[in-house]
């Protein structure tokens, strides 16, 4: 059987369309490729974003800001030394971009100038950390992407 150029073009189109269809079906049915929104209430949070900008500016005006360190016990979040840690309130939100089931929120209740997030709560990989805290009626925000 001899294949002429017209038959070759048709076979090339069929091969290309088959590849594209395989790719589309694989991407839409495989659980490894699920992509979720960063947050369920995206538009409501977008409207309140100016408050976050103001809190970030307040945090930048501090002489010392929050720092973090990975240890064997977990992630230690250190608050500024020049602030009375007993008067700090707020919460810490850790967001895992690859799996929303690993996200968690922790209230800030300090008995030391640092907050320890236990190692068993954190899986290795990328995390977005957001510390929304208040001191003497003024709000501050610390955001960072970390690799644990």
Backbone as a ProteinNet text record, in pm:
[ID]
protein_1_A
[PRIMARY]
XXXXXXXXXXXXXXXXXXXXXXXXXXXXXXXXXXXXXXXXXXXXXXXXXXXXXXXXXXXXXXXXXXXXXXXXXXXXXXXXXXXXXXXXXXXXXXXXXXXXXXXXXXXXXXXXXXXXXXXXXXXXXXXXXXXXXXXXXXXXXXXXXXXX
[TERTIARY]
84.4	0	89	55.5	132.6	51.5	119.1	51.9	95.7	-2.9	30.3	30	63.3	76.7	-56.4	-166.9	-299.2	-334.7	-307.2	-333.2	-241.6	-118	-23.7	-70.4	-124.4	-175.4	-294.7	-385.4	-501.9	-456.7	-361	-310.8	-242.6	-170.5	-106.5	-212.9	-319.5	-428.4	-494.8	-520.1	-583.3	-492.1	-362.7	-268.1	-263.8	-261.2	-257.1	-384.5	-499.3	-627	-636.6	-586.8	-588.2	-502.2	-384.1	-297	-363.7	-421.8	-488.3	-604.7	-683.9	-797.2	-747.5	-640.7	-582	-536.8	-470.1	-420.7	-536.1	-641	-756.3	-825.6	-848	-916.8	-831.6	-701.6	-614	-613.4	-602.5	-595.8	-727	-838.4	-965.8	-1014.8	-959.5	-1006.9	-906.8	-779.8	-678.1	-677.7	-680.4	-684.7	-553.8	-444.7	-317.6	-317.5	-406.1	-406.9	-523.6	-580	-688.3	-629.5	-690.8	-646.6	-764	-737.1	-842.2	-813.4	-915.5	-896.6	-816.5	-749	-672.6	-765.7	-880.8	-979.2	-1118.3	-1209.4	-1346.9	-1417.1	-1388.4	-1453	-1357.8	-1314.7	-1213.7	-1257.1	-1377.3	-1421.8	-1444.8	-1495.2	-1514.2	-1379.7	-1281.6	-1149.3	-1079.6	-1107.3	-1048.2	-1097	-1222.6	-1275.8	-1210.7	-1166.8	-1104.2	-951.7	-898.2	-753.2	-684	-751.7	-690.1	-654.3	-735.1	-701.5	-569.5	-546.8	-421.4	-302.9	-322.3	-215.4	-179.9	-281.2	-255.7	-181.5	-220	-152.8	-8.6	16.3	153.3	239.1	181.8	255.1	284.7	189.8	215.1	331.4	335.2	442.3	577.6	577.6	703.1	757.7	668.9	713.4	775.5	764.6	825.9	977.7	1048.6	1194.2	1236.1	1164.3	1186.2	1055.5	1062.6	942.2	948.7	847.7	841.3	949.2	1009	1102.9	1058.5	1107.3	1073	1198.5	1192.3	1305.3	1253.4	1308.2	1272.4	1363.6	1303.7	1379.7	1328.7	1388	1343.1	1203.5	1166.5	1034.2	924.7	961.9	864.8	908.5	811.8	836.6	818	921.6	914.5	897.1	790.4	762.5	796.8	900.6	946.9	883.4	824.9	767.7	873.6	856.4	958.1	990.1	1119.2	1165	1120	1102.9	1069.8	920.5	842.9	698.1	665.6	575	531.6	447.1	502.5	437	306.5	286	162.9	41.5	65	-43.6	-72.4	-5.5	-23.7	-140.4	-230.3	-341.3	-344.7	-423.7	-439	-443.4	-408.7	-405.9	-300.1	-262	-164.4	-235.4	-225.5	-286.9	-176.9	-171	-76.3	-152.4	-114.5	-182.7	-88.2	-134.6	-56.3	-112.7	-39.9	-94.4	-130.9	-62.7	-86.4	-200.5	-247	-351.2	-425	-549.4	-623.5	-660.4	-653.2	-686	-576.7	-459	-350.9	-351	-432.6	-439	-490.4	-438.4	-493.3	-470.8	-551.1	-553	-532.6	-442.9	-413.6	-423.7	-491.3	-499.1	-366.3	-330.2	-206.4	-236.2	-173.1	-180.9	-40	28.3	171.1	201.3	287.8	345.8	495.9	545.4	685	683.4	796.5	797.5	796.5	763.7	757.1	638.4	599.3	491	549.8	526.7	577.2	464.3	483.5	389.3	454.6	394	459.1	490.7	598.5	646	543.2	464	366.6	252.9	233.2	128	173.8	305.6	360.5	422.5	385.8	441.2	551.1	656	763.6	710.8	763.5	724.5	695.9	627.3	598.9	475.2	484.4	373.7	370.6	251.5	234.2	188.7	262.9	228.8	177.6	71.4	10.6	-16.9	52.1	34.6	-37	-161.3	-243.1	-250	-180.5	-171.1	-194.9	-236.2	-266.1	-185.2	-147.3	-78	-121.2	-175.1	-223.4	-319.7	-409.9	-513	-468.6	-344	-293.5	-272.8	-315.8	-308.8	-185.5	-128	-9.1	-31.1	42.3	30.7	169.4	197.9	323.5	288.9	339.7	317.6	451.2	459.7	584.2	555.8	629.4	627.4	750.8	729.7	841.6	846.7	963.3	981.1	1017.6	930.8	952.5	1015.5
-117.6	0	124	212.5	334.6	451.6	535.2	649.5	775.1	849.2	973.4	1088.2	1209.2	1321.8	1362	1347.6	1380.7	1288.9	1159.9	1064.5	1093.4	1131.4	1165.8	1285.4	1386.8	1504.7	1466.7	1385.4	1341.1	1261.6	1171.5	1092.7	1182.1	1284.6	1379.2	1455.4	1500.9	1569.8	1478.2	1354.8	1259.7	1233.8	1219.3	1199.5	1319.3	1440.2	1561.6	1577.3	1557.6	1569.4	1463	1343.7	1238.1	1277.1	1333.5	1377	1485.9	1584.1	1693	1639.5	1550.6	1493.7	1412.9	1335.2	1260.1	1356.3	1465	1563.3	1627.9	1668.6	1732.9	1637.4	1515.7	1418.2	1385.6	1370.2	1341.1	1455.9	1577.7	1693.5	1716.5	1684.6	1712.3	1597.6	1478.4	1367.3	1322.8	1355.9	1311.2	1401.3	1341.9	1418	1491.8	1450.5	1520.4	1660.5	1687.6	1815.8	1904.3	1882.7	1969	2101.6	2207.8	2341.6	2410.8	2464.5	2527.3	2676.6	2750.5	2892.2	2910.9	3022.8	3051.9	3060.5	3116.5	3129.4	3113.3	3068.2	3049.9	3184.4	3281.6	3413.7	3515.6	3488.8	3570.7	3717.1	3740.7	3877.6	3956	3891.7	3959.2	3997.6	3911.1	3942	4050.1	4055.5	4158.4	4298	4308.4	4437.3	4485.9	4394.2	4430.1	4437.7	4437.1	4432.7	4561.7	4675.1	4800.6	4794.1	4724.6	4706.7	4631.8	4531.4	4457.2	4546.2	4632.8	4724.5	4817.7	4868.7	4956.1	4881.9	4756.7	4676.5	4646.7	4620	4596.7	4722	4837.5	4963.4	4988	4953.3	4965.3	4875.5	4755.5	4661.6	4710.5	4775.1	4827.5	4942.3	5012	5124.7	5080.6	4953.9	4903.3	4897.7	4917.4	4906.2	4760.1	4667.3	4523.6	4462.3	4367.6	4300.5	4154.1	4080.6	3938.2	3864.6	3765.1	3676.2	3533.2	3440.7	3300.2	3215.7	3096.1	3005.3	2862.3	2776.1	2634	2561.1	2485.5	2405.8	2262.3	2177.3	2038.1	2027.6	2121.9	2120.2	2169.9	2255.1	2311.1	2447.7	2529.6	2664.7	2762.1	2839.1	2938.6	3075.9	3144.8	3280.3	3375	3455.6	3549.2	3685.1	3739.6	3873.4	3975.1	4102	4203.4	4208.5	4226.4	4228.3	4352.8	4463.9	4589.8	4606.3	4499.3	4502.2	4401.5	4441.3	4350.7	4239.3	4120.1	4007.9	3965.9	4001.5	3962.3	4040.2	4152.2	4235.1	4210	4113.4	4083.7	3986.8	4019.8	3931.4	3916.9	3824.1	3807.2	3660.9	3632.6	3493.5	3473.2	3346.4	3304.5	3209.3	3237.4	3152.2	3096	2963.8	2898	2834.2	2873.2	2831	2745.2	2628.3	2536.4	2543.2	2604	2620.7	2489.5	2381.3	2256.4	2172.9	2204	2121.6	2203.4	2240.2	2324.7	2251.5	2119.8	2043.4	2055.8	2104	2123.4	2263	2354.6	2490.9	2489	2580.7	2593.9	2733.9	2767.2	2898.4	2878.4	2956.3	2943.9	3081	3087.2	3212.7	3237.1	3363.2	3398.9	3413	3328.5	3334.7	3307.8	3412.9	3402.3	3397.6	3304.9	3304.3	3326.5	3335.8	3365.1	3465.8	3527.8	3623.1	3556.1	3430	3358.1	3263.3	3220.4	3123.7	3003	2883.9	2760.9	2688.1	2661.2	2578.7	2441.7	2339.5	2208.2	2148.8	2073.2	2009.8	1913.8	1849.2	1751.3	1816.1	1946.5	2017.1	2061.8	2063.5	2117	2006.2	2002.5	1908.8	1982.2	1910.4	1972.6	2031.1	2147.3	2212.9	2360.1	2419.6	2563.4	2593.1	2696.4	2747.3	2899	2955.3	3099.8	3126.5	3208.5	3239.4	3382.4	3400.5	3532.7	3551.1	3646.9	3676.5	3810.1	3805.3	3924.8	3949.6	4051.9	4072.3	4217.8	4234.3	4365.7	4387	4514.3	4553.6	4696	4714.9	4845.8	4910.9	4833.8	4885.7	4911.9	4884.5	4905.3	4768.6	4756.3	4628.1	4621.7	4502.7	4476.6	4348.2	4336.1	4216.8	4178.5	4049.5	3994.9	3882.9	3890.9	3788.4	3740.1	3609.9	3553.8	3419	3385.5	3252	3179.7	3063	2989.1	2848	2790.9	2648.8	2577.3	2486	2415.2	2281.6
0	0	0	-87.4	-102.6	-45.5	39.4	101.9	28.2	-26.3	-92.9	9.3	-35.7	57.2	119.1	52	106.4	223.3	207.6	315.7	434.8	409.1	516.1	597.9	529.9	601.2	688.2	634.5	711.7	834.6	818.1	931.2	1036.2	988.8	1082	1161.6	1095	1165.8	1268	1230.2	1322.4	1442.4	1417.5	1526.9	1620.9	1564.3	1645.2	1727.9	1666.4	1737.8	1847.1	1820.9	1922.7	2042	2016.2	2125.2	2208.9	2145.2	2217.4	2300.4	2242.9	2318.2	2438.4	2421	2533	2642.1	2604.3	2699.6	2776	2708.5	2772.2	2867.6	2825.3	2911.3	3033.9	3017	3129.9	3229.7	3182.4	3272.1	3346.3	3286.7	3352.9	3440.5	3428.7	3511.7	3617.8	3603.9	3699.3	3822.6	3942.9	4068.4	4096.6	4036.8	4059.1	4001.2	3907.2	3838.5	3880.4	3999	4044.3	4090	4049.9	4088.9	4155.9	4272.8	4351	4362.5	4394.4	4419.3	4547.5	4558.2	4677.9	4797.6	4778.1	4884.8	4825.3	4905.8	4858.5	4838.8	4924	4918	4856.8	4737.5	4672.3	4659.1	4611.6	4585.8	4714.5	4817.8	4946.3	5007.6	4995.4	5048.9	4967.1	4839.6	4755.1	4795.6	4837.2	4880.2	5009.6	5094	5221.5	5210.5	5091	5072.3	5117.7	5112.5	5157	5305.3	5385.1	5526.6	5541.2	5458.1	5462	5424.2	5327.5	5287.2	5402.4	5472.7	5587.7	5698.7	5723.6	5826.7	5788.1	5659.6	5613.9	5630.3	5602.4	5621.3	5768.7	5856.9	6001.3	6042.4	5988.3	6022.1	5970.9	5854.5	5800.4	5884.2	5953.5	6035	6167.6	6202.8	6325.1	6310.7	6421.8	6416.7	6398.7	6462.8	6444.5	6399.9	6308	6262.6	6303.4	6267.3	6297.9	6218.3	6283	6215.9	6241.8	6161.6	6181.1	6167.9	6225.5	6219.4	6224.7	6142.3	6141.9	6240	6330.9	6427.2	6424.1	6505.2	6514.1	6574	6661.2	6723.6	6630	6535.2	6442.5	6394.5	6359.2	6310.4	6425.7	6456.2	6563.1	6500.2	6540.7	6494.3	6609	6590	6692.8	6670.7	6775.9	6771	6812	6778	6809.5	6958.5	6990	7129.3	7204.4	7134.1	7200.6	7229.3	7210.3	7235.2	7345.2	7435	7542.1	7480.2	7474.3	7405.6	7471.5	7597.1	7667.4	7616.4	7549.5	7498.3	7350.3	7292.3	7149.5	7133.2	7040.6	7005.7	6853.7	6805.9	6662.5	6624.5	6498.9	6454.7	6346.8	6331	6231.7	6136.9	6007.2	5905.9	5817.8	5808.2	5719.1	5604.4	5484.3	5362.8	5280.5	5244	5160.3	5018.4	4922.6	4787.2	4717.9	4749.9	4678.5	4735.2	4857.3	4919.1	5024.5	4996.3	5089.9	5218.9	5219.2	5339.7	5446.4	5410	5506.4	5567.2	5513.9	5567	5710.3	5791.9	5926.6	5980.5	6079.8	6142.6	6291.9	6353.3	6495.4	6561.2	6674.5	6749.6	6820.7	6833.7	6902.1	7051	7129.9	7275.5	7325.9	7366.8	7395.5	7544.7	7583.2	7716.9	7706.2	7585.1	7552.5	7437.4	7406.5	7294.6	7156.9	7153.8	7026.9	7028.5	6909	6890.1	6819.1	6874.1	6814.3	6744.6	6616.3	6540.2	6529.9	6589.9	6598.1	6460.9	6457.8	6335.4	6276.4	6362.8	6313.1	6233.7	6247.9	6173.3	6035.2	6013.6	5888.4	5804.3	5679	5581.9	5506.2	5468.7	5392.4	5262.3	5227.6	5103.5	5124.8	5028.8	5031.8	5113.8	5196.9	5276.9	5262.6	5264.2	5275.5	5417.8	5487.8	5626.3	5633.3	5710.4	5727.3	5876.8	5938.3	6080.1	6090.2	6132.7	6151.1	6301.3	6350.2	6494.4	6533.1	6659.4	6713.1	6841.4	6862.1	6984.3	7017.1	7136	7182.2	7082.8	7028	6939.7	6796.4	6764.4	6628.6	6563.9	6437.8	6367.2	6278.5	6272	6191.4	6112.5	6001.6	5919.1	5869.2	5877.5	5825.8	5729.5	5607.1	5506.1	5455	5434.1	5383	5319.1	5214.8	5156	5206.8	5265.3	5324.3	5267.6	5271	5237.3	5365.6	5405.6	5530.9	5502.8
[MASK]
++++++++++++++++++++++++++++++++++++++++++++++++++++++++++++++++++++++++++++++++++++++++++++++++++++++++++++++++++++++++++++++++++++++++++++++++++++

